[in-house]
Amino acid sequence: MRLLRGLTLLLLLAVAEGRKGRTRRELAPGLHEQGIRDAGGSYCESKDACCHGRDDGCTVPYLDTICYCDLFCNRTVSDCCPDFWEYCLGIEPPFAVQKVCVRGGHKYPVGATYRENCNLCTCGSNGRWDCEDLACLMDGRMIEAVNRGDYGWKAANYSHFWGMTLDEGIRYRLGTIRPSTTVMNMNELHMSMDTNEVLPSSFNAAHKWPGLIHEPLDQGNCAGSWAFSTAAVASDRISIHSMGHMTPALSPQNLISCDTRNQRGCSGGRIDGAWWYLRRRGVVTEECYPFTSREKDSPPAGRPCMMHSRSTGRGKRQATQRCPNPYTHSNNIYQSTPAYRLASSEKEIMKELMENGPVQAIMEVHEDFFMYKSGIYRHTPVAAGKPEHHRRHGTHSVKLTGWGEERTPDGHSRKYWIAANSWGKDWGEDGYFRITRGSNECEIETFVVGVWGRVSMEDMHHRK
Ligand SMILES: *[C@@H]1O[C@H](CO)[C@@H](O)[C@H](O)[C@H]1NC(C)=O
Ligand SMILES: *[C@@H]1O[C@H](CO)[C@@H](O)[C@H](O)[C@H]1NC(C)=O
């Protein structure tokens, strides 16, 4: 008797279990509300499972859940496997088939994405990849076009630029605001030159002043070329004018974080403002105040100025703070005299460079310049056939360190400037580039600036 009761209980439990299962299955959301995914997949077929009536065990794994191959699955709330209708009933499925996109032999669901260089591609509901049409900083076809053409320079694909848009390149890799008309019309300082004076056909500051010309810098994704080119030129000039008694590599970060009046840090700045700061406040070395704003959109406001100076009389200044890093003790402040503008004349720029050292030049950077690898750059028309947004330019500033001439096989000669960029030493010719000289290519001869380091007798004796 007791045994019988026990059995009944078990049976009841079993039925309850079954009910519970059924309830759960009925409440489950339909698998195909947004159309059947993986319509071509093999499910009921793979198990050769087509069950009659209702069979809650008649299941196959499907994506991250299970699907059914019993007749009961074909209700309003369907949990049938994608191939149930075709394989078990031999009819068309009553649900729309969700499209998939194919790429490299694989199928991807609607909404899947991948990157094609700088463009995002999304699998659309029509089963086609829909890609953005932004101009990319690196463009395989343009690289080929430059290298096939007879432009005098070669292009390369830089992996650290790959995936960036042209717009980002202009927004993050340049960063010099065009000087205002007033500044542009600044009185030019004329080099005293004999009209017949013959300058050498080539010159390189690094050969004339060995050990005093600093290597090209790397501004990362900080649009602060105004600070980098100023620090670069001032470093060389102070080293040359102190005859090597001081060879400071000045800190661009000091300018970016502290020269904030009318300046926008890593979102661009003015070189006249930078020179004002170098004269009136002065900056410390890169070692003392290292560069930390390498990443995109580093907020300039988020990095307070960590170095101030005060006057010690005789126009000299000294730091009021320790270096913003615990390892460097020396916090000497370096200053310059007022910067002066050179005439937009090839010869005068050459003479200044040869006599006093590297100069600063602004230039317009065009889309093809980012891909420069070697040779004598000039802007090419390789983007001419492309839509407007592929042809862009922005203002940059660089350090000119020399010049030269190259004979072409057809007997012509090509004149060039040697310039240090601030895109690291992996870019161009070890961080340098050569650009056509004498024709104001990319406006490189439009606004050229020189400066004297402020060097006292004291500096000549004490610092080293
Ligand atoms: C399956 O369900 C659809 C609607 O959901 C219905 O039109 C069709 O007749 C059903 N097929 C069978 C065999 O019950
Ligand atoms: C450029 O370099 C990137 C990264 O190294 C690579 O994925 C891409 O295929 C290259 N593109 C071309 C056109 O060479």
Short mmCIF file of N, CA and C in Angstrom, two decimals, residues 17 54 67 72 83 120 132 178 193 251 258 261 288 346 357 365 367:
data_model
loop_
_atom_site.label_atom_id
_atom_site.label_comp_id
_atom_site.label_asym_id
_atom_site.label_seq_id
_atom_site.Cartn_x
_atom_site.Cartn_y
_atom_site.Cartn_z
N GLU A 17 6.79 17.69 -13.37
CA GLU A 17 8.02 18.03 -14.10
C GLU A 17 7.71 18.35 -15.55
N ARG A 54 4.20 16.16 -30.01
CA ARG A 54 5.06 16.97 -29.18
C ARG A 54 6.12 16.09 -28.57
N CYS A 67 17.04 24.30 -30.46
CA CYS A 67 15.84 24.41 -31.29
C CYS A 67 15.20 23.03 -31.37
N PHE A 72 5.16 20.08 -32.79
CA PHE A 72 4.66 21.09 -31.85
C PHE A 72 5.41 22.43 -31.97
N ASP A 83 15.94 24.55 -40.24
CA ASP A 83 15.67 23.66 -41.39
C ASP A 83 14.47 22.74 -41.16
N LEU A 120 34.46 51.76 -41.22
CA LEU A 120 33.71 50.71 -40.54
C LEU A 120 32.68 50.15 -41.51
N GLU A 132 31.59 52.71 -44.60
CA GLU A 132 31.73 54.17 -44.61
C GLU A 132 32.64 54.57 -45.77
N ARG A 178 47.94 79.05 -38.44
CA ARG A 178 48.55 80.00 -39.36
C ARG A 178 48.73 81.35 -38.69
N MET A 193 73.75 90.58 -47.64
CA MET A 193 74.24 89.66 -48.67
C MET A 193 74.69 90.42 -49.89
N SER A 251 61.97 71.19 -23.70
CA SER A 251 60.74 70.43 -23.47
C SER A 251 59.52 71.01 -24.20
N CYS A 258 52.18 75.01 -20.34
CA CYS A 258 52.34 76.28 -19.62
C CYS A 258 52.09 77.51 -20.49
N ARG A 261 48.23 80.95 -22.97
CA ARG A 261 47.49 82.15 -23.35
C ARG A 261 47.30 82.18 -24.86
N CYS A 288 63.80 66.98 -17.96
CA CYS A 288 63.18 67.51 -16.73
C CYS A 288 61.66 67.46 -16.81
N GLU A 346 64.84 82.32 -50.98
CA GLU A 346 65.63 81.09 -50.89
C GLU A 346 67.05 81.39 -50.39
N GLY A 357 72.38 78.67 -37.91
CA GLY A 357 71.79 77.39 -37.51
C GLY A 357 70.39 77.19 -38.01
N VAL A 365 50.57 71.00 -45.07
CA VAL A 365 50.69 69.55 -45.26
C VAL A 365 49.46 69.05 -46.01
N GLU A 367 47.40 65.74 -48.21
CA GLU A 367 47.10 64.32 -47.98
C GLU A 367 48.25 63.37 -48.32
#
